[in-house]
Amino acid sequence: ATMVTKPGHGSNEAHRTTPNESKSKAQVSEQGHDTTQTTPRSTSKRGKQAGERKGKQADRKERKSSEREDTQRNKRTDEEGEKEKAQPMLKDNPDDASAQQAEAKLKDQKAKEEKAKEEQKAKEEDEEKAREDKETEARLDEAIVAAETKKKLRDTNTNVQRPGESDLKRLDSSIKRNTAILKKLRHITEEGCEALLEELQKVNMTKYVSEAVAACAESNLKAADVS
């Protein structure tokens, strides 16, 4: 038994507790002591779990980063391999280098030949064009001369100056000369036209007009002979 002083009383009278009360108090004390001991353990367990979760997340991030780096490294390796296949090392394969040099030389030669052909073709085209221009200019000059000649002949035919009686007496009126003129009129051409006109100015054909007309009608004139 334990002696306990009762509070609130002015006396010093001791209070005796029963064994059951002492047992209950001891249990309460033990329970309170156990509660203070279990609280730190729960906190430590939660902290440990949180640390494990963070560690797993960090591991997953590191693993993903490592996978990305591996993928990029493999991609770069594949690209380098393709470049090496497309451009083989010439130092390791001297035969390939010689073949490529020969092929490049052949390509350059073909390119030069094609360029020379193109230049030759362009030169020929220029010469052909110059020749055509020259021929066109010559035809134009001929056309101008022909037009002027026709104009002169037309003016001569429209503005005829007939000779008088005195002039006709001075001209040749012999049968021989007039017969020769009539033969020329039957075979008149453009080339002999000027000479025939000059000869007609020297003869008197007043007695042979009908024969001259018949000779001109019998002649085989061409379109080019008609002015």
GROMACS .gro file of N, CA and C in nm, residues 92-154:
model
  189
   92ASP      N    1   4.223   0.267  -9.879
   92ASP     CA    2   4.222   0.122  -9.859
   92ASP      C    3   4.200   0.047  -9.989
   93ASN      N    4   4.136   0.111 -10.091
   93ASN     CA    5   4.107   0.046 -10.219
   93ASN      C    6   4.169   0.127 -10.333
   94PRO      N    7   4.297   0.113 -10.360
   94PRO     CA    8   4.361   0.191 -10.467
   94PRO      C    9   4.304   0.160 -10.604
   95ASP      N   10   4.259   0.035 -10.626
   95ASP     CA   11   4.201   0.000 -10.756
   95ASP      C   12   4.072   0.078 -10.780
   96ASP      N   13   3.990   0.087 -10.676
   96ASP     CA   14   3.867   0.164 -10.688
   96ASP      C   15   3.898   0.311 -10.714
   97ALA      N   16   4.002   0.362 -10.649
   97ALA     CA   17   4.039   0.501 -10.671
   97ALA      C   18   4.080   0.524 -10.816
   98SER      N   19   4.157   0.433 -10.872
   98SER     CA   20   4.198   0.447 -11.012
   98SER      C   21   4.078   0.438 -11.105
   99ALA      N   22   3.987   0.345 -11.076
   99ALA     CA   23   3.868   0.331 -11.159
   99ALA      C   24   3.784   0.458 -11.153
  100GLN      N   25   3.771   0.515 -11.034
  100GLN     CA   26   3.692   0.637 -11.022
  100GLN      C   27   3.759   0.754 -11.093
  101GLN      N   28   3.891   0.762 -11.085
  101GLN     CA   29   3.962   0.867 -11.156
  101GLN      C   30   3.945   0.853 -11.307
  102ALA      N   31   3.954   0.727 -11.355
  102ALA     CA   32   3.935   0.703 -11.498
  102ALA      C   33   3.793   0.739 -11.541
  103GLU      N   34   3.696   0.704 -11.456
  103GLU     CA   35   3.558   0.736 -11.488
  103GLU      C   36   3.535   0.887 -11.489
  104ALA      N   37   3.595   0.956 -11.391
  104ALA     CA   38   3.582   1.102 -11.388
  104ALA      C   39   3.647   1.165 -11.511
  105LYS      N   40   3.762   1.112 -11.551
  105LYS     CA   41   3.830   1.163 -11.670
  105LYS      C   42   3.746   1.141 -11.795
  106LEU      N   43   3.683   1.022 -11.803
  106LEU     CA   44   3.597   0.992 -11.917
  106LEU      C   45   3.476   1.085 -11.921
  107LYS      N   46   3.419   1.112 -11.804
  107LYS     CA   47   3.306   1.204 -11.798
  107LYS      C   48   3.345   1.343 -11.844
  108ASP      N   49   3.464   1.388 -11.799
  108ASP     CA   50   3.510   1.521 -11.841
  108ASP      C   51   3.531   1.526 -11.992
  109GLN      N   52   3.586   1.419 -12.048
  109GLN     CA   53   3.608   1.415 -12.193
  109GLN      C   54   3.476   1.419 -12.269
  110LYS      N   55   3.379   1.340 -12.219
  110LYS     CA   56   3.247   1.342 -12.283
  110LYS      C   57   3.183   1.480 -12.274
  111ALA      N   58   3.198   1.543 -12.157
  111ALA     CA   59   3.141   1.677 -12.140
  111ALA      C   60   3.206   1.776 -12.237
  112LYS      N   61   3.338   1.765 -12.255
  112LYS     CA   62   3.407   1.853 -12.349
  112LYS      C   63   3.360   1.828 -12.492
  113GLU      N   64   3.345   1.699 -12.527
  113GLU     CA   65   3.299   1.667 -12.663
  113GLU      C   66   3.158   1.720 -12.687
  114GLU      N   67   3.070   1.703 -12.589
  114GLU     CA   68   2.934   1.755 -12.603
  114GLU      C   69   2.934   1.908 -12.616
  115LYS      N   70   3.020   1.972 -12.536
  115LYS     CA   71   3.029   2.118 -12.544
  115LYS      C   72   3.080   2.161 -12.682
  116ALA      N   73   3.181   2.089 -12.733
  116ALA     CA   74   3.233   2.121 -12.866
  116ALA      C   75   3.126   2.101 -12.974
  117LYS      N   76   3.049   1.993 -12.962
  117LYS     CA   77   2.941   1.968 -13.057
  117LYS      C   78   2.837   2.080 -13.053
  118GLU      N   79   2.802   2.121 -12.932
  118GLU     CA   80   2.703   2.228 -12.919
  118GLU      C   81   2.756   2.358 -12.980
  119GLU      N   82   2.885   2.387 -12.956
  119GLU     CA   83   2.944   2.508 -13.014
  119GLU      C   84   2.946   2.500 -13.166
  120GLN      N   85   2.984   2.381 -13.219
  120GLN     CA   86   2.986   2.363 -13.363
  120GLN      C   87   2.846   2.378 -13.423
  121LYS      N   88   2.748   2.320 -13.354
  121LYS     CA   89   2.610   2.331 -13.400
  121LYS      C   90   2.563   2.476 -13.400
  122ALA      N   91   2.597   2.548 -13.293
  122ALA     CA   92   2.558   2.689 -13.286
  122ALA      C   93   2.627   2.769 -13.396
  123LYS      N   94   2.755   2.736 -13.424
  123LYS     CA   95   2.827   2.805 -13.531
  123LYS      C   96   2.763   2.778 -13.666
  124GLU      N   97   2.728   2.651 -13.691
  124GLU     CA   98   2.663   2.617 -13.817
  124GLU      C   99   2.528   2.687 -13.831
  125GLU      N  100   2.454   2.693 -13.720
  125GLU     CA  101   2.325   2.762 -13.725
  125GLU      C  102   2.344   2.911 -13.757
  126ASP      N  103   2.447   2.972 -13.696
  126ASP     CA  104   2.473   3.113 -13.723
  126ASP      C  105   2.512   3.133 -13.870
  127GLU      N  106   2.597   3.043 -13.922
  127GLU     CA  107   2.636   3.054 -14.062
  127GLU      C  108   2.517   3.035 -14.155
  128GLU      N  109   2.432   2.936 -14.121
  128GLU     CA  110   2.313   2.913 -14.202
  128GLU      C  111   2.221   3.035 -14.200
  129LYS      N  112   2.207   3.094 -14.083
  129LYS     CA  113   2.122   3.212 -14.071
  129LYS      C  114   2.180   3.329 -14.151
  130ALA      N  115   2.315   3.345 -14.144
  130ALA     CA  116   2.378   3.453 -14.220
  130ALA      C  117   2.362   3.429 -14.370
  131ARG      N  118   2.376   3.302 -14.413
  131ARG     CA  119   2.359   3.271 -14.554
  131ARG      C  120   2.216   3.297 -14.600
  132GLU      N  121   2.120   3.260 -14.517
  132GLU     CA  122   1.980   3.285 -14.552
  132GLU      C  123   1.952   3.435 -14.558
  133ASP      N  124   2.008   3.509 -14.463
  133ASP     CA  125   1.990   3.654 -14.466
  133ASP      C  126   2.050   3.715 -14.593
  134LYS      N  127   2.169   3.663 -14.630
  134LYS     CA  128   2.234   3.714 -14.750
  134LYS      C  129   2.152   3.682 -14.874
  135GLU      N  130   2.100   3.557 -14.881
  135GLU     CA  131   2.017   3.519 -14.995
  135GLU      C  132   1.888   3.602 -14.999
  136THR      N  133   1.831   3.624 -14.884
  136THR     CA  134   1.710   3.706 -14.879
  136THR      C  135   1.737   3.848 -14.927
  137GLU      N  136   1.851   3.902 -14.883
  137GLU     CA  137   1.887   4.037 -14.926
  137GLU      C  138   1.911   4.041 -15.077
  138ALA      N  139   1.977   3.934 -15.132
  138ALA     CA  140   2.000   3.929 -15.277
  138ALA      C  141   1.869   3.921 -15.353
  139ARG      N  142   1.777   3.836 -15.303
  139ARG     CA  143   1.646   3.826 -15.370
  139ARG      C  144   1.571   3.959 -15.365
  140LEU      N  145   1.585   4.027 -15.252
  140LEU     CA  146   1.520   4.157 -15.239
  140LEU      C  147   1.577   4.257 -15.339
  141ASP      N  148   1.711   4.255 -15.354
  141ASP     CA  149   1.773   4.346 -15.451
  141ASP      C  150   1.726   4.313 -15.593
  142GLU      N  151   1.720   4.182 -15.623
  142GLU     CA  152   1.672   4.141 -15.756
  142GLU      C  153   1.528   4.186 -15.779
  143ALA      N  154   1.448   4.172 -15.677
  143ALA     CA  155   1.308   4.214 -15.690
  143ALA      C  156   1.297   4.364 -15.713
  144ILE      N  157   1.385   4.440 -15.643
  144ILE     CA  158   1.383   4.585 -15.661
  144ILE      C  159   1.424   4.622 -15.804
  145VAL      N  160   1.530   4.555 -15.853
  145VAL     CA  161   1.576   4.583 -15.990
  145VAL      C  162   1.469   4.547 -16.091
  146ALA      N  163   1.405   4.429 -16.071
  146ALA     CA  164   1.300   4.388 -16.164
  146ALA      C  165   1.182   4.485 -16.161
  147ALA      N  166   1.147   4.532 -16.043
  147ALA     CA  167   1.037   4.627 -16.033
  147ALA      C  168   1.071   4.757 -16.104
  148GLU      N  169   1.195   4.804 -16.089
  148GLU     CA  170   1.236   4.927 -16.156
  148GLU      C  171   1.236   4.909 -16.308
  149THR      N  172   1.283   4.791 -16.353
  149THR     CA  173   1.284   4.765 -16.498
  149THR      C  174   1.142   4.763 -16.553
  150LYS      N  175   1.051   4.697 -16.484
  150LYS     CA  176   0.913   4.693 -16.528
  150LYS      C  177   0.852   4.832 -16.531
  151LYS      N  178   0.889   4.911 -16.433
  151LYS     CA  179   0.834   5.048 -16.428
  151LYS      C  180   0.883   5.130 -16.548
  152LYS      N  181   1.010   5.111 -16.580
  152LYS     CA  182   1.064   5.185 -16.695
  152LYS      C  183   0.996   5.141 -16.824
  153LEU      N  184   0.979   5.008 -16.840
  153LEU     CA  185   0.912   4.958 -16.960
  153LEU      C  186   0.769   5.005 -16.968
  154ARG      N  187   0.702   5.006 -16.854
  154ARG     CA  188   0.563   5.052 -16.852
  154ARG      C  189   0.555   5.200 -16.890
   0.00000   0.00000   0.00000
